[in-house]
Amino acid sequence: MAANQFERNGKGRKVLKELFANPEKASMIHYSCEGFYNLPDGRSPRITSIAIRKLDNAQTESFSIHQVAEIRGTGLTGAEIGPYYNEYEKAMLDAYFAFLKTNSERKFIHWNMRDQNYGFRAIEHRYRVLGGDPYIIQDDRKIDLSRLLIDLYGVSYISHPRIENLAEKNSIQALDFMTGKQEAEAFENGKHVDLHRSTLRKVDVFCNFAQRAFDKSLKTNSSWKEAHGLSWKTAIYLSKKHWDIQP
C-alpha cells in the first residue's frame, strides 16, 4: 500500500530536522539559463548565473557570465559578451565545479533541479559540451524543496505558479524576482545582470520557505489536518499496516 499524507509529512519533518540540525553543512542552490523550450537547433541551454547560499549564515557564493566578463575587461551588455559567451561560460563553470569539489560535504537544497532539461545534470552536460569534466554531487546530497513542501503540506498546499503564490501568501518581497518566462526573455535581451539578481533573490526566497517550514510558520492553503493527513482513512491505513487487522 502506498504511503499516505500522514507518513509523507513525518518523512518531510525528519528531513527538515536533519538539515537544520547542521545548517552549516547545507546550502540552497539555484541557477538561470537560456530558455530551453524554443532552442531551434536542439542544443543544451547556455547557463548565465548560479547562486549558492548557506543555510546557517546566508553567505552566498555566485557565479555569473557578467562577473567573468567584468574580470576579462569586456562590456557587460549581451552584444559585448556574445562573441565570448562559450569561453566565459566555461570559466564560470570551472569556478562552480571547483567550489562543489571543495564543499563536497554539503547538502544542496534546490527547487526542481531534477533532470537533463533543468537541473544538476543539465549543468554537468553543459560543462561537458564546453570541454569540462564535472564534479558530480551524489543524489543523496540533494534535497528538492518543491517535493519536500508537498510531503509536508500535500499536493494542493498552494496553487500554480507555486513559488510566486507561496511568496505572496507569506508576504515575502519579490524584488528582482523574475518568472521562468521573464528570465528567458531577459537572456534573449542580454540582461545578464538582471538574471543574476533574480537568481540571488530566488535562493533567498527558497531559504525563507525552508526556514518557515521548519519553524512551522509557513502559510499554505492546507489546513492542519490536511497537512498531517489526519482522517478516518489514515487511521484505517495505519491500523492495517502496523497491526495487520483483517477485514
CSV table of C-alpha atoms in Angstrom, one decimal:
chain,number,residue,atom,x,y,z
A,1,MET,CA,0.0,0.0,0.0
A,2,ALA,CA,1.4,3.4,-0.9
A,3,ALA,CA,2.4,5.9,1.8
A,4,ASN,CA,-0.3,8.4,2.7
A,5,GLN,CA,0.0,12.1,3.7
A,6,PHE,CA,0.5,11.2,7.4
A,7,GLU,CA,3.7,9.3,6.5
A,8,ARG,CA,4.9,11.8,3.9
A,9,ASN,CA,4.5,14.6,6.5
A,10,GLY,CA,6.5,12.7,9.0
A,11,LYS,CA,9.2,11.9,6.4
A,12,GLY,CA,9.4,15.6,5.4
A,13,ARG,CA,9.7,16.7,9.1
A,14,LYS,CA,12.6,14.4,9.6
A,15,VAL,CA,14.4,15.8,6.5
A,16,LEU,CA,13.9,19.4,7.7
A,17,LYS,CA,15.1,18.5,11.2
A,18,GLU,CA,18.3,16.9,9.9
A,19,LEU,CA,19.0,19.9,7.7
A,20,PHE,CA,18.5,22.5,10.4
A,21,ALA,CA,20.4,20.4,13.0
A,22,ASN,CA,23.6,21.1,10.9
A,23,PRO,CA,22.7,24.2,8.8
A,24,GLU,CA,26.4,25.0,8.3
A,25,LYS,CA,26.5,21.8,6.1
A,26,ALA,CA,23.6,22.7,3.9
A,27,SER,CA,23.2,25.3,1.1
A,28,MET,CA,20.4,26.4,-1.2
A,29,ILE,CA,21.2,26.4,-4.9
A,30,HIS,CA,19.5,27.9,-8.0
A,31,TYR,CA,20.6,28.9,-11.4
A,32,SER,CA,19.3,30.8,-14.5
A,33,CYS,CA,19.8,29.8,-18.1
A,34,GLU,CA,18.7,30.4,-21.7
A,35,GLY,CA,15.1,29.4,-22.3
A,36,PHE,CA,15.0,25.7,-23.2
A,37,TYR,CA,11.7,25.4,-25.0
A,38,ASN,CA,12.5,27.5,-28.0
A,39,LEU,CA,16.0,26.5,-28.9
A,40,PRO,CA,15.9,26.0,-32.7
A,41,ASP,CA,18.8,23.6,-33.0
A,42,GLY,CA,18.1,21.3,-30.1
A,43,ARG,CA,21.3,22.2,-28.3
A,44,SER,CA,21.6,22.5,-24.5
A,45,PRO,CA,20.6,25.8,-23.0
A,46,ARG,CA,23.5,28.1,-22.0
A,47,ILE,CA,23.9,29.0,-18.4
A,48,THR,CA,24.2,32.6,-17.2
A,49,SER,CA,24.1,32.6,-13.4
A,50,ILE,CA,24.4,30.2,-10.4
A,51,ALA,CA,23.9,31.1,-6.7
A,52,ILE,CA,24.7,29.0,-3.6
A,53,ARG,CA,23.5,30.3,-0.2
A,54,LYS,CA,24.5,28.7,3.1
A,55,LEU,CA,21.6,27.8,5.3
A,56,ASP,CA,23.2,28.9,8.6
A,57,ASN,CA,24.5,32.4,7.9
A,58,ALA,CA,23.2,33.4,4.4
A,59,GLN,CA,26.7,33.8,3.0
A,60,THR,CA,26.2,33.4,-0.8
A,61,GLU,CA,28.6,32.3,-3.5
A,62,SER,CA,27.7,33.3,-7.0
A,63,PHE,CA,29.0,32.5,-10.5
A,64,SER,CA,27.8,34.5,-13.5
A,65,ILE,CA,28.6,35.4,-17.0
A,66,HIS,CA,28.8,39.2,-16.3
A,67,GLN,CA,31.2,38.7,-13.5
A,68,VAL,CA,33.6,36.8,-15.8
A,69,ALA,CA,33.1,39.5,-18.4
A,70,GLU,CA,34.0,42.2,-16.0
A,71,ILE,CA,37.2,40.4,-14.9
A,72,ARG,CA,38.1,39.9,-18.5
A,73,GLY,CA,37.6,43.6,-19.3
A,74,THR,CA,34.6,43.1,-21.6
A,75,GLY,CA,31.5,45.2,-21.6
A,76,LEU,CA,28.5,43.8,-19.8
A,77,THR,CA,25.9,44.0,-22.5
A,78,GLY,CA,24.6,41.0,-24.3
A,79,ALA,CA,26.2,42.2,-27.6
A,80,GLU,CA,29.6,42.7,-25.9
A,81,ILE,CA,29.5,39.3,-24.2
A,82,GLY,CA,28.1,37.4,-27.1
A,83,PRO,CA,31.3,36.7,-29.1
A,84,TYR,CA,33.0,35.3,-26.0
A,85,TYR,CA,30.0,33.5,-24.4
A,86,ASN,CA,31.3,29.9,-24.6
A,87,GLU,CA,34.7,31.0,-23.2
A,88,TYR,CA,33.1,32.9,-20.4
A,89,GLU,CA,30.6,30.2,-19.6
A,90,LYS,CA,33.4,27.7,-19.4
A,91,ALA,CA,35.3,29.9,-17.0
A,92,MET,CA,32.2,30.4,-14.9
A,93,LEU,CA,31.5,26.6,-14.7
A,94,ASP,CA,35.2,26.0,-13.9
A,95,ALA,CA,34.8,28.0,-10.8
A,96,TYR,CA,31.4,26.5,-9.9
A,97,PHE,CA,32.6,22.9,-10.1
A,98,ALA,CA,35.8,23.7,-8.2
A,99,PHE,CA,33.6,25.1,-5.5
A,100,LEU,CA,31.5,21.9,-5.4
A,101,LYS,CA,34.6,19.8,-5.1
A,102,THR,CA,35.9,21.7,-2.1
A,103,ASN,CA,32.5,21.7,-0.5
A,104,SER,CA,31.6,18.0,-1.1
A,105,GLU,CA,30.4,17.5,2.5
A,106,ARG,CA,27.4,19.9,2.0
A,107,LYS,CA,23.9,19.0,1.2
A,108,PHE,CA,22.3,21.1,-1.6
A,109,ILE,CA,18.7,22.2,-1.4
A,110,HIS,CA,17.1,23.1,-4.7
A,111,TRP,CA,13.8,23.7,-6.5
A,112,ASN,CA,13.0,21.2,-9.2
A,113,MET,CA,16.6,20.8,-10.4
A,114,ARG,CA,16.0,17.2,-11.2
A,115,ASP,CA,16.8,16.3,-14.8
A,116,GLN,CA,18.7,16.8,-18.0
A,117,ASN,CA,16.4,19.6,-19.1
A,118,TYR,CA,16.8,21.7,-16.0
A,119,GLY,CA,19.0,20.7,-13.0
A,120,PHE,CA,22.3,19.4,-11.8
A,121,ARG,CA,22.6,17.0,-14.8
A,122,ALA,CA,21.8,19.9,-17.2
A,123,ILE,CA,24.7,21.9,-15.7
A,124,GLU,CA,27.0,18.9,-15.9
A,125,HIS,CA,26.1,18.2,-19.5
A,126,ARG,CA,26.6,21.9,-20.5
A,127,TYR,CA,30.1,21.7,-18.9
A,128,ARG,CA,31.0,18.6,-20.9
A,129,VAL,CA,29.8,20.3,-24.1
A,130,LEU,CA,32.3,23.1,-23.3
A,131,GLY,CA,35.1,20.6,-22.7
A,132,GLY,CA,35.0,20.4,-18.9
A,133,ASP,CA,35.0,17.4,-16.6
A,134,PRO,CA,32.2,18.0,-14.0
A,135,TYR,CA,32.4,17.1,-10.3
A,136,ILE,CA,29.3,15.0,-9.6
A,137,ILE,CA,27.1,15.7,-6.5
A,138,GLN,CA,25.7,12.4,-5.4
A,139,ASP,CA,21.9,12.2,-5.3
A,140,ASP,CA,21.7,11.5,-1.6
A,141,ARG,CA,23.2,15.0,-1.0
A,142,LYS,CA,20.4,16.7,-3.0
A,143,ILE,CA,17.1,17.8,-1.4
A,144,ASP,CA,14.3,19.0,-3.7
A,145,LEU,CA,12.4,21.7,-1.7
A,146,SER,CA,9.5,21.7,-4.1
A,147,ARG,CA,8.8,18.0,-3.4
A,148,LEU,CA,9.6,18.4,0.3
A,149,LEU,CA,6.8,21.0,0.7
A,150,ILE,CA,4.4,18.6,-1.0
A,151,ASP,CA,5.4,16.0,1.5
A,152,LEU,CA,4.8,18.5,4.4
A,153,TYR,CA,1.6,20.0,3.3
A,154,GLY,CA,0.0,17.9,0.5
A,155,VAL,CA,-0.1,18.4,-3.3
A,156,SER,CA,-2.7,21.2,-3.0
A,157,TYR,CA,-0.8,23.3,-0.5
A,158,ILE,CA,-0.6,26.3,-2.9
A,159,SER,CA,-1.8,26.9,-6.5
A,160,HIS,CA,0.4,27.2,-9.5
A,161,PRO,CA,2.7,29.1,-10.1
A,162,ARG,CA,3.7,27.8,-6.6
A,163,ILE,CA,6.8,29.9,-6.0
A,164,GLU,CA,5.1,33.3,-6.7
A,165,ASN,CA,1.9,32.3,-4.9
A,166,LEU,CA,3.6,31.0,-1.8
A,167,ALA,CA,5.8,34.1,-1.6
A,168,GLU,CA,2.7,36.3,-1.8
A,169,LYS,CA,0.8,34.3,0.8
A,170,ASN,CA,3.7,34.7,3.2
A,171,SER,CA,4.3,38.4,2.4
A,172,ILE,CA,7.8,37.7,1.1
A,173,GLN,CA,9.0,40.5,-1.0
A,174,ALA,CA,9.9,39.6,-4.6
A,175,LEU,CA,12.3,42.4,-5.5
A,176,ASP,CA,14.4,41.4,-8.6
A,177,PHE,CA,12.5,38.1,-8.8
A,178,MET,CA,11.7,37.0,-12.4
A,179,THR,CA,9.5,34.2,-13.6
A,180,GLY,CA,10.9,31.5,-15.8
A,181,LYS,CA,9.4,33.2,-18.9
A,182,GLN,CA,10.8,36.6,-17.8
A,183,GLU,CA,14.2,35.0,-17.3
A,184,ALA,CA,14.1,33.5,-20.8
A,185,GLU,CA,13.2,36.9,-22.3
A,186,ALA,CA,16.0,38.6,-20.2
A,187,PHE,CA,18.5,36.2,-21.6
A,188,GLU,CA,17.4,36.9,-25.2
A,189,ASN,CA,17.8,40.6,-24.5
A,190,GLY,CA,21.3,40.1,-23.0
A,191,LYS,CA,20.2,41.3,-19.5
A,192,HIS,CA,22.7,39.1,-17.6
A,193,VAL,CA,23.0,41.4,-14.6
A,194,ASP,CA,19.2,41.2,-14.1
A,195,LEU,CA,19.3,37.4,-14.4
A,196,HIS,CA,22.0,37.3,-11.7
A,197,ARG,CA,19.9,39.4,-9.4
A,198,SER,CA,16.9,37.2,-9.9
A,199,THR,CA,18.9,34.1,-9.2
A,200,LEU,CA,20.2,35.6,-6.0
A,201,ARG,CA,16.7,36.6,-5.0
A,202,LYS,CA,15.4,33.2,-5.6
A,203,VAL,CA,17.8,31.4,-3.3
A,204,ASP,CA,16.9,34.0,-0.6
A,205,VAL,CA,13.1,33.2,-1.1
A,206,PHE,CA,13.7,29.5,-1.0
A,207,CYS,CA,15.7,29.8,2.2
A,208,ASN,CA,12.8,31.8,3.6
A,209,PHE,CA,10.4,29.0,2.6
A,210,ALA,CA,12.6,26.3,4.2
A,211,GLN,CA,13.1,28.3,7.5
A,212,ARG,CA,9.4,28.9,7.9
A,213,ALA,CA,8.5,25.3,7.1
A,214,PHE,CA,11.0,24.2,9.7
A,215,ASP,CA,9.6,26.5,12.4
A,216,LYS,CA,6.0,25.7,11.3
A,217,SER,CA,5.2,29.3,10.4
A,218,LEU,CA,4.8,28.9,6.6
A,219,LYS,CA,1.3,29.8,5.5
A,220,THR,CA,-0.3,27.5,2.9
A,221,ASN,CA,-3.7,26.7,1.6
A,222,SER,CA,-3.7,23.4,3.6
A,223,SER,CA,-5.4,23.0,6.9
A,224,TRP,CA,-3.5,21.5,9.8
A,225,LYS,CA,-5.5,18.2,9.3
A,226,GLU,CA,-4.8,18.2,5.6
A,227,ALA,CA,-1.1,18.8,6.1
A,228,HIS,CA,-0.8,16.0,8.7
A,229,GLY,CA,-3.1,13.6,6.8
A,230,LEU,CA,-5.4,13.1,9.8
A,231,SER,CA,-8.6,11.4,8.7
A,232,TRP,CA,-10.5,8.1,9.2
A,233,LYS,CA,-8.8,6.8,6.0
A,234,THR,CA,-5.4,7.4,7.7
A,235,ALA,CA,-6.5,5.6,10.8
A,236,ILE,CA,-7.6,2.6,8.7
A,237,TYR,CA,-4.5,2.7,6.6
A,238,LEU,CA,-2.2,2.7,9.7
A,239,SER,CA,-4.1,0.0,11.5
A,240,LYS,CA,-3.8,-2.3,8.5
A,241,LYS,CA,-0.2,-1.5,8.0
A,242,HIS,CA,1.0,-1.8,11.6
A,243,TRP,CA,-1.4,-4.3,13.2
A,244,ASP,CA,-2.4,-6.4,10.3
A,245,ILE,CA,-6.1,-6.2,11.2
A,246,GLN,CA,-8.1,-8.4,8.9
A,247,PRO,CA,-11.3,-7.1,7.3
